[in-house]
CSV table of C-alpha atoms in Angstrom, one decimal:
chain,number,residue,atom,x,y,z
A,24,UNK,CA,-0.1,0.0,-0.1
A,25,UNK,CA,1.3,3.3,-1.1
A,26,UNK,CA,1.2,6.1,1.9
A,27,UNK,CA,2.3,9.6,1.0
A,28,UNK,CA,4.6,11.1,3.8
A,29,UNK,CA,3.2,14.4,5.4
A,30,UNK,CA,5.9,15.2,8.1
A,31,UNK,CA,9.1,13.5,10.0
A,32,UNK,CA,6.5,11.5,12.1
A,33,UNK,CA,5.7,9.7,9.1
A,34,UNK,CA,9.4,9.2,8.5
A,35,UNK,CA,10.0,8.0,11.7
A,36,UNK,CA,7.0,5.5,11.5
A,37,UNK,CA,8.4,4.0,8.5
A,38,UNK,CA,11.9,4.0,9.7
A,39,UNK,CA,10.5,1.8,12.8
A,40,UNK,CA,8.3,-0.3,10.7
A,41,UNK,CA,11.6,-1.2,8.5
A,42,UNK,CA,13.5,-2.0,11.5
A,43,UNK,CA,10.7,-4.2,13.3
A,44,UNK,CA,10.4,-6.0,10.2
A,45,UNK,CA,13.9,-6.5,9.3
A,46,UNK,CA,13.2,-4.8,5.8
A,47,UNK,CA,16.1,-3.7,3.6
A,48,UNK,CA,15.3,0.0,3.4
A,49,UNK,CA,16.4,2.9,1.3
A,50,UNK,CA,15.6,6.6,1.3
A,51,UNK,CA,15.0,8.3,-1.8
A,52,UNK,CA,15.4,11.8,-2.0
A,53,UNK,CA,15.2,13.8,-5.4
A,54,UNK,CA,15.5,10.6,-7.2
A,55,UNK,CA,18.7,11.7,-9.0
A,56,UNK,CA,21.5,9.2,-7.9
A,57,UNK,CA,22.8,7.6,-10.8
A,58,UNK,CA,23.8,4.5,-9.3
A,59,UNK,CA,20.2,4.0,-8.2
A,60,UNK,CA,20.6,3.7,-4.5
A,61,UNK,CA,17.8,5.8,-3.5
A,62,UNK,CA,15.6,2.7,-4.4
A,63,UNK,CA,16.0,-1.2,-3.6
A,64,UNK,CA,14.4,-4.1,-5.0
A,65,UNK,CA,11.9,-6.2,-3.0
A,66,UNK,CA,12.6,-3.8,0.1
A,67,UNK,CA,11.0,-0.8,1.8
A,68,UNK,CA,11.8,2.5,0.1
A,69,UNK,CA,11.0,5.5,2.5
A,70,UNK,CA,10.4,8.7,-0.5
A,71,UNK,CA,10.8,12.1,0.6
A,72,UNK,CA,9.5,13.5,-2.2
A,73,UNK,CA,6.2,14.6,-0.5
A,74,UNK,CA,8.2,16.8,2.1
A,75,UNK,CA,8.7,19.9,-0.2
A,76,UNK,CA,9.1,23.4,1.5
A,77,UNK,CA,11.8,26.0,1.6
A,78,UNK,CA,11.9,29.2,4.0
A,79,UNK,CA,14.2,31.9,3.4
A,80,UNK,CA,15.4,34.2,6.0
A,81,UNK,CA,16.9,37.1,4.3
A,82,UNK,CA,18.3,39.0,7.2
A,83,UNK,CA,20.1,36.1,8.8
A,84,UNK,CA,20.8,34.9,5.1
A,85,UNK,CA,19.8,31.2,6.2
A,86,UNK,CA,17.4,28.9,4.2
A,87,UNK,CA,15.6,26.0,5.9
A,88,UNK,CA,15.1,23.3,3.3
A,89,UNK,CA,12.7,20.1,3.5
A,90,UNK,CA,14.6,16.9,2.6
A,91,UNK,CA,12.4,15.8,-0.2
A,92,UNK,CA,13.4,19.0,-2.3
A,93,UNK,CA,15.1,19.4,-5.4
A,94,UNK,CA,17.6,22.3,-6.2
A,95,UNK,CA,15.6,24.4,-8.5
A,96,UNK,CA,12.9,25.1,-5.7
A,97,UNK,CA,15.7,26.1,-3.4
A,98,UNK,CA,17.2,28.4,-6.2
A,99,UNK,CA,13.5,29.8,-7.1
A,100,UNK,CA,13.1,30.7,-3.5
A,101,UNK,CA,16.6,32.4,-2.7
A,102,UNK,CA,16.4,34.3,-5.9
A,103,UNK,CA,13.6,36.4,-4.9
A,104,UNK,CA,16.1,37.9,-2.5
A,105,UNK,CA,19.3,38.1,-4.3
A,106,UNK,CA,20.8,35.3,-2.6
A,107,UNK,CA,21.8,31.6,-3.6
A,108,UNK,CA,23.0,28.2,-1.8
A,109,UNK,CA,26.0,26.8,-3.4
A,110,UNK,CA,25.0,23.6,-5.1
A,111,UNK,CA,25.2,21.3,-8.1
A,112,UNK,CA,24.9,22.0,-12.0
A,113,UNK,CA,21.7,20.5,-12.6
A,114,UNK,CA,18.5,22.1,-10.7
A,115,UNK,CA,16.6,18.7,-10.7
A,116,UNK,CA,19.2,16.9,-8.6
A,117,UNK,CA,17.9,16.7,-4.7
A,118,UNK,CA,19.0,18.6,-2.1
A,119,UNK,CA,19.7,15.7,0.2
A,120,UNK,CA,21.6,13.4,-1.9
A,121,UNK,CA,23.8,16.3,-3.2
A,122,UNK,CA,24.3,17.8,0.5
A,123,UNK,CA,25.0,14.3,2.2
A,124,UNK,CA,27.7,13.4,-0.2
A,125,UNK,CA,29.4,17.2,-0.3
A,126,UNK,CA,28.1,19.3,-3.1
A,127,UNK,CA,30.0,20.4,-6.2
A,128,UNK,CA,28.8,23.0,-8.3
A,129,UNK,CA,29.2,26.5,-9.7
A,130,UNK,CA,30.0,28.6,-7.0
A,131,UNK,CA,32.8,26.1,-5.4
A,132,UNK,CA,35.8,28.1,-6.4
A,133,UNK,CA,34.3,31.2,-4.0
A,134,UNK,CA,31.6,29.9,-1.6
A,135,UNK,CA,33.0,26.4,-1.4
A,136,UNK,CA,30.9,22.9,-1.3
A,137,UNK,CA,27.8,22.7,-0.3
A,138,UNK,CA,28.6,21.2,3.0
A,139,UNK,CA,30.6,24.1,4.1
A,140,UNK,CA,27.6,25.9,4.3
A,141,UNK,CA,25.2,23.6,6.1
A,142,UNK,CA,24.7,24.7,9.3
A,143,UNK,CA,22.3,22.4,10.8
A,144,UNK,CA,20.0,19.3,10.1
A,145,UNK,CA,16.8,17.6,11.6
A,146,UNK,CA,17.4,13.7,11.5
A,147,UNK,CA,15.3,10.6,12.3
A,148,UNK,CA,17.6,8.2,13.4
A,149,UNK,CA,17.5,4.3,13.0
A,150,UNK,CA,16.3,3.8,16.6
A,151,UNK,CA,13.4,6.6,15.8
A,152,UNK,CA,14.6,9.4,17.7
A,153,UNK,CA,14.6,12.8,16.2
A,154,UNK,CA,17.7,15.0,16.7
A,155,UNK,CA,19.4,18.3,15.4
A,156,UNK,CA,22.8,18.2,14.3
A,157,UNK,CA,24.9,21.3,14.3
A,158,UNK,CA,28.0,22.6,15.8
A,159,UNK,CA,26.2,22.9,19.3
A,160,UNK,CA,23.9,19.7,19.2
A,161,UNK,CA,25.4,16.4,18.4
A,162,UNK,CA,28.5,17.9,17.0
A,163,UNK,CA,30.1,14.4,16.1
A,164,UNK,CA,26.9,13.6,13.9
A,165,UNK,CA,27.0,17.1,12.4
A,166,UNK,CA,30.6,16.6,11.3
A,167,UNK,CA,29.9,12.8,9.8
A,168,UNK,CA,26.8,13.9,7.6
A,169,UNK,CA,29.1,16.6,5.8
A,170,UNK,CA,30.2,14.0,3.2
A,171,UNK,CA,29.7,11.0,5.1
A,172,UNK,CA,25.6,11.1,4.4
A,173,UNK,CA,24.9,7.4,5.9
A,174,UNK,CA,23.4,8.3,9.2
A,175,UNK,CA,20.0,8.6,9.6
A,176,UNK,CA,16.8,10.3,7.4
A,177,UNK,CA,17.5,14.0,7.0
A,178,UNK,CA,14.1,15.7,7.1
A,179,UNK,CA,15.3,19.0,7.1
A,180,UNK,CA,18.5,21.2,6.5
A,181,UNK,CA,19.7,24.5,7.3
A,182,UNK,CA,22.1,26.3,4.7
A,183,UNK,CA,24.0,29.5,4.7
A,184,UNK,CA,22.9,31.5,1.8
A,185,UNK,CA,25.3,34.2,0.0
A,186,UNK,CA,24.6,37.4,-2.4
A,187,UNK,CA,24.6,35.7,-6.0
A,188,UNK,CA,21.9,37.2,-8.2
A,189,UNK,CA,22.8,37.9,-11.7
A,190,UNK,CA,25.9,35.8,-12.7
A,191,UNK,CA,28.1,36.0,-15.9
A,192,UNK,CA,27.9,32.6,-17.1
A,193,UNK,CA,27.4,30.0,-20.1
A,194,UNK,CA,29.4,27.7,-22.6
A,195,UNK,CA,32.3,28.3,-24.7
A,196,UNK,CA,32.7,25.2,-27.1
A,197,UNK,CA,36.1,24.3,-29.3
A,198,UNK,CA,36.4,21.8,-32.1
A,199,UNK,CA,37.8,18.5,-30.9
A,200,UNK,CA,40.8,19.2,-32.8
A,201,UNK,CA,41.9,22.0,-30.3
A,202,UNK,CA,40.9,19.9,-27.1
A,203,UNK,CA,44.8,19.5,-26.3
A,204,UNK,CA,45.4,23.3,-26.7
A,205,UNK,CA,42.3,24.1,-24.5
A,206,UNK,CA,43.4,21.7,-21.8
A,207,UNK,CA,46.7,23.0,-21.4
A,208,UNK,CA,45.4,26.5,-21.3
A,209,UNK,CA,42.6,25.4,-18.8
A,210,UNK,CA,45.1,23.7,-16.5
A,211,UNK,CA,47.1,26.6,-15.8
A,212,UNK,CA,44.2,29.1,-16.1
A,213,UNK,CA,42.0,27.9,-13.6
A,214,UNK,CA,44.5,27.3,-10.7
A,215,UNK,CA,45.2,30.9,-11.0
A,216,UNK,CA,41.9,32.7,-11.7
A,217,UNK,CA,39.9,34.9,-9.5
A,218,UNK,CA,37.5,32.8,-6.9
A,219,UNK,CA,34.9,34.3,-8.2
A,220,UNK,CA,35.2,32.6,-11.4
A,221,UNK,CA,34.3,28.9,-11.9
A,222,UNK,CA,34.7,27.0,-14.9
A,223,UNK,CA,34.3,23.1,-15.6
A,224,UNK,CA,35.6,21.4,-18.6
A,225,UNK,CA,33.6,18.8,-20.7
A,226,UNK,CA,33.9,16.4,-23.7
A,227,UNK,CA,30.2,16.4,-25.2
A,228,UNK,CA,28.5,15.9,-28.2
A,229,UNK,CA,26.4,18.9,-29.4
A,230,UNK,CA,22.5,18.0,-28.8
A,231,UNK,CA,20.6,19.0,-32.0
A,232,UNK,CA,18.2,21.8,-30.6
A,233,UNK,CA,18.1,25.3,-31.6
A,234,UNK,CA,20.1,26.8,-28.7
A,235,UNK,CA,23.3,25.6,-31.0
A,236,UNK,CA,23.8,26.3,-34.5
A,237,UNK,CA,22.8,23.6,-36.9
A,238,UNK,CA,26.4,23.3,-38.4
A,239,UNK,CA,27.6,21.9,-34.8
A,240,UNK,CA,24.6,19.5,-34.0
A,241,UNK,CA,26.0,16.1,-33.1
A,242,UNK,CA,29.6,16.9,-33.5
A,243,UNK,CA,31.8,15.7,-30.8
A,244,UNK,CA,33.4,18.9,-29.4
A,245,UNK,CA,35.4,20.1,-25.5
A,246,UNK,CA,33.7,23.1,-23.7
A,247,UNK,CA,34.3,24.9,-20.7
A,248,UNK,CA,31.0,26.1,-18.7
A,249,UNK,CA,31.7,29.5,-16.9
A,250,UNK,CA,30.3,31.3,-14.1
A,251,UNK,CA,31.5,34.4,-12.7
A,252,UNK,CA,29.4,35.9,-9.9
A,253,UNK,CA,31.4,39.3,-9.0
A,254,UNK,CA,29.5,41.2,-11.3
A,255,UNK,CA,29.9,42.6,-15.1
A,256,UNK,CA,33.1,44.5,-15.0
A,257,UNK,CA,35.2,41.8,-13.2
A,258,UNK,CA,33.8,39.1,-15.1
A,259,UNK,CA,34.6,40.8,-18.4
A,260,UNK,CA,38.4,41.3,-16.9
A,261,UNK,CA,38.6,37.6,-15.8
A,262,UNK,CA,37.1,35.9,-18.9
A,263,UNK,CA,39.5,37.8,-21.3
A,264,UNK,CA,42.3,35.3,-20.7
A,265,UNK,CA,39.8,32.7,-21.5
A,266,UNK,CA,38.9,33.8,-24.7
A,267,UNK,CA,42.4,34.4,-25.9
A,268,UNK,CA,43.0,30.5,-25.4
A,269,UNK,CA,41.7,30.0,-28.6
A,270,UNK,CA,38.7,31.4,-31.0
A,271,UNK,CA,35.7,29.3,-29.4
A,272,UNK,CA,33.5,27.7,-32.3
A,273,UNK,CA,30.8,28.6,-30.4
A,274,UNK,CA,30.2,30.8,-27.3
A,275,UNK,CA,26.9,31.6,-25.3
A,276,UNK,CA,28.4,33.4,-22.1
A,277,UNK,CA,26.6,36.6,-20.7
A,278,UNK,CA,24.7,37.5,-17.7
A,279,UNK,CA,22.2,35.4,-16.4
A,280,UNK,CA,19.9,34.9,-13.6
A,281,UNK,CA,21.8,32.4,-11.4
A,282,UNK,CA,18.3,29.9,-11.8
A,283,UNK,CA,18.7,30.0,-15.2
A,284,UNK,CA,22.5,28.8,-15.6
A,285,UNK,CA,21.7,26.2,-12.9
A,286,UNK,CA,18.8,24.8,-15.1
A,287,UNK,CA,20.5,25.4,-18.4
A,288,UNK,CA,21.2,21.6,-18.8
A,289,UNK,CA,18.2,20.2,-17.1
A,290,UNK,CA,16.6,19.3,-20.4
A,291,UNK,CA,19.5,17.2,-21.5
A,292,UNK,CA,19.0,14.9,-18.4
A,293,UNK,CA,15.4,13.7,-18.2
A,294,UNK,CA,14.6,11.3,-15.6
A,295,UNK,CA,14.8,8.0,-17.3
A,296,UNK,CA,17.9,7.9,-19.0
A,297,UNK,CA,20.4,4.8,-18.4
A,298,UNK,CA,23.5,6.0,-16.4
A,299,UNK,CA,26.7,4.7,-15.8
A,300,UNK,CA,29.4,6.5,-14.2
A,301,UNK,CA,33.0,6.3,-12.7
A,302,UNK,CA,35.2,9.2,-11.1
A,303,UNK,CA,38.3,10.0,-10.1
A,304,UNK,CA,39.9,12.8,-7.8
A,305,UNK,CA,43.0,14.7,-9.9
A,306,UNK,CA,45.8,16.7,-8.3
A,307,UNK,CA,47.5,17.5,-12.0
A,308,UNK,CA,46.7,17.1,-15.5
A,309,UNK,CA,50.2,15.9,-16.8
A,310,UNK,CA,50.7,15.8,-20.6
A,311,UNK,CA,50.1,12.0,-21.0
A,312,UNK,CA,46.8,12.2,-18.7
A,313,UNK,CA,45.5,15.0,-21.4
A,314,UNK,CA,46.6,12.6,-24.4
A,315,UNK,CA,44.6,10.1,-22.2
A,316,UNK,CA,41.7,12.1,-21.9
A,317,UNK,CA,41.5,13.2,-25.5
A,318,UNK,CA,42.0,9.7,-26.7
A,319,UNK,CA,38.5,8.4,-24.9
A,320,UNK,CA,36.9,11.9,-25.1
A,321,UNK,CA,36.9,11.6,-28.6
A,322,UNK,CA,35.1,8.0,-28.3
A,323,UNK,CA,31.7,9.6,-26.6
A,324,UNK,CA,29.6,6.3,-27.2
A,325,UNK,CA,26.1,8.3,-27.2
A,326,UNK,CA,24.8,11.6,-27.2
A,327,UNK,CA,24.5,12.0,-23.6
A,328,UNK,CA,27.8,10.6,-22.8
A,329,UNK,CA,30.4,13.1,-21.5
A,330,UNK,CA,33.0,14.1,-19.2
A,331,UNK,CA,33.5,16.6,-16.4
A,332,UNK,CA,36.5,18.2,-14.8
A,333,UNK,CA,34.9,20.0,-12.0
A,334,UNK,CA,37.6,22.4,-9.9
A,335,UNK,CA,37.4,22.1,-6.4
A,336,UNK,CA,40.5,24.5,-5.5
A,337,UNK,CA,40.0,28.1,-4.3
A,338,UNK,CA,38.1,28.3,-1.2
A,339,UNK,CA,37.0,25.0,-1.0
A,340,UNK,CA,40.7,24.1,-1.0
A,341,UNK,CA,40.7,26.6,2.1
A,342,UNK,CA,38.9,24.1,4.5
A,343,UNK,CA,41.2,21.5,6.4
A,344,UNK,CA,41.2,17.9,5.1
A,345,UNK,CA,39.6,16.4,8.4
A,346,UNK,CA,37.3,19.5,9.0
A,347,UNK,CA,34.8,17.3,7.2
A,348,UNK,CA,34.9,13.8,5.8
A,349,UNK,CA,35.4,15.2,2.5
A,350,UNK,CA,39.1,14.8,2.9
A,351,UNK,CA,40.4,15.5,-0.7
A,352,UNK,CA,40.6,19.2,-0.4
A,353,UNK,CA,44.2,19.2,-1.9
A,354,UNK,CA,43.0,17.7,-5.1
A,355,UNK,CA,42.2,20.3,-7.8
A,356,UNK,CA,39.5,18.4,-9.9
A,357,UNK,CA,37.0,15.8,-9.4
A,358,UNK,CA,36.6,14.3,-12.8
A,359,UNK,CA,33.3,12.1,-13.6
A,360,UNK,CA,33.2,9.9,-16.6
A,361,UNK,CA,29.4,9.7,-17.5
A,362,UNK,CA,27.9,7.1,-20.0
A,363,UNK,CA,24.6,7.9,-20.4
A,364,UNK,CA,21.3,6.7,-22.7
A,365,UNK,CA,17.8,6.5,-23.3
A,366,UNK,CA,18.2,2.9,-24.5
A,367,UNK,CA,18.6,0.0,-22.2
A,368,UNK,CA,20.1,-2.2,-25.2
A,369,UNK,CA,23.1,0.2,-25.1
A,370,UNK,CA,23.9,-0.7,-21.3
A,371,UNK,CA,27.2,-2.9,-22.5
A,372,UNK,CA,28.3,0.0,-24.8
A,373,UNK,CA,28.1,2.8,-21.9
A,374,UNK,CA,29.8,0.2,-19.2
A,375,UNK,CA,32.3,-0.5,-21.6
A,376,UNK,CA,33.3,3.2,-22.7
A,377,UNK,CA,33.1,4.7,-18.7
A,378,UNK,CA,35.5,1.6,-17.5
A,379,UNK,CA,38.2,1.9,-20.1
A,380,UNK,CA,38.5,5.6,-19.9
A,381,UNK,CA,38.2,5.5,-15.9
A,382,UNK,CA,40.9,2.6,-16.2
A,383,UNK,CA,43.2,4.7,-18.5
A,384,UNK,CA,42.9,7.4,-16.0
A,385,UNK,CA,43.8,5.7,-12.5
A,386,UNK,CA,47.5,6.2,-12.6
A,387,UNK,CA,47.1,9.7,-13.5
A,388,UNK,CA,44.8,10.0,-10.3
A,389,UNK,CA,45.1,10.3,-6.3
A,390,UNK,CA,43.4,6.7,-6.2
A,391,UNK,CA,40.1,8.1,-5.2
A,392,UNK,CA,36.7,9.3,-6.1
A,393,UNK,CA,34.2,11.7,-4.9
A,394,UNK,CA,31.5,9.5,-3.4
A,395,UNK,CA,28.4,11.2,-5.2
A,396,UNK,CA,30.0,10.3,-8.7
A,397,UNK,CA,30.5,6.4,-7.2
A,398,UNK,CA,28.4,3.4,-8.2
A,399,UNK,CA,28.1,0.4,-5.8
A,400,UNK,CA,31.9,-0.6,-6.1
A,401,UNK,CA,32.5,-2.1,-2.8
A,402,UNK,CA,34.2,-1.3,0.7
A,403,UNK,CA,37.5,0.0,-0.5
A,404,UNK,CA,36.4,2.9,-2.8
A,405,UNK,CA,34.5,4.1,-0.1
A,406,UNK,CA,37.6,3.7,2.4
A,407,UNK,CA,39.6,5.5,-0.4
A,408,UNK,CA,37.2,8.4,-0.4
A,409,UNK,CA,37.4,9.1,3.2
A,410,UNK,CA,41.0,8.4,3.8
A,411,UNK,CA,41.8,9.4,7.3
A,412,UNK,CA,38.3,10.0,8.3
A,413,UNK,CA,37.0,6.6,7.9
A,414,UNK,CA,38.0,5.3,11.3
A,415,UNK,CA,36.3,8.4,12.9
A,416,UNK,CA,33.1,7.7,10.6
A,417,UNK,CA,33.4,4.1,11.7
A,418,UNK,CA,32.8,5.3,15.1
A,419,UNK,CA,29.9,7.6,14.8
A,420,UNK,CA,28.1,5.0,12.7
A,421,UNK,CA,28.4,2.5,15.5
A,422,UNK,CA,27.2,5.1,18.1
A,423,UNK,CA,24.0,6.2,15.9
A,424,UNK,CA,23.4,3.0,13.8
A,425,UNK,CA,24.9,0.3,15.3
A,426,UNK,CA,22.8,-2.2,13.2
A,427,UNK,CA,24.0,-0.7,10.1
A,428,UNK,CA,20.1,-0.3,9.3
A,429,UNK,CA,21.0,2.5,6.8
A,430,UNK,CA,23.2,0.8,4.4
A,431,UNK,CA,21.5,1.4,1.0
A,432,UNK,CA,24.4,4.0,0.2
A,433,UNK,CA,27.7,4.1,-0.3
A,434,UNK,CA,28.3,2.2,3.1
A,435,UNK,CA,30.4,3.0,6.1
A,436,UNK,CA,29.5,-0.3,8.3
A,437,UNK,CA,29.7,0.2,12.3
A,438,UNK,CA,32.7,-2.6,12.4
A,439,UNK,CA,34.9,-0.9,9.8
């Protein structure tokens, strides 16, 4: 029998039902997880999507967000006050999943990760207790959920918001023949650029939509999606060197409301696509790794498949490596290799391309990846993602979820 959730009391009842009946239980927030970890077969799914509310305190620059929200609902509410919460790059992403894993996006270099802007969270624990986690209440749990997830059902989040309204943003695209030049210039530029400027690199196949010239439709290209949040004069100055890399074959960079940037690529990734992705953290882009990237980027298997390099330097790198479980503050990029297609028949094609690409890049990475870009890959990749923080997470898991009730995720078991 289906029953909609109406509040955290219903969440508590669902958790108790799952625990008392020894059911495998998963938590579905926005339903965006590419690995499908928000749902499980022959089990209980606690679907938070009915819990949808956003309340903005513009004076305090704080935002309270219910656990079933997606980011476009937050953007809509905050933009009215000239504010934004650092989040991702697709506005249909769930707030809960993105936050609990870390949160990389257009504002990372200036305003850090989403977890760095989390002030408190209300949770239902495995034993049915309601708790608030913050620096003052259950500080160990608050530390753990900022990148560790895995410890309870978050029914609401409290975020710090920042003055972001109109940004200077959009894509620049170059022919694939110029990918080596663009990557080398980008490698040097993004590590020195002002923190107001963010830009993620991508290999892509240009979609056949009116936003792009017909001559470019279905062509494999490389590109950078820029976002400058420091005003038009500073943006023009900051982006000038980018335009001097090499004349773009296409450019659509200009003033945009921040929610327009956040939702710019939503239509390319509707619900129901088949996903397979692998990921790395990178500290450098060596000459050899650039060649490896181009070799595999030229073989994008489908229209929706892509590779992104998200910069995680700037302000995000000034948080201590053990201040949150998100411990790779010393990396420069989070790379994600994404095989996507609407047709399940192309599964093997997507998986083979992504795995081959990932394997070829392993020796150029730090040997770990961002948990939000991981599939079900076993215990060792999870340990690698948390590095020296893993033991502390295990201890906190043993305290708050000793029976490992919440295990439909990148799991941290209470016994290590």
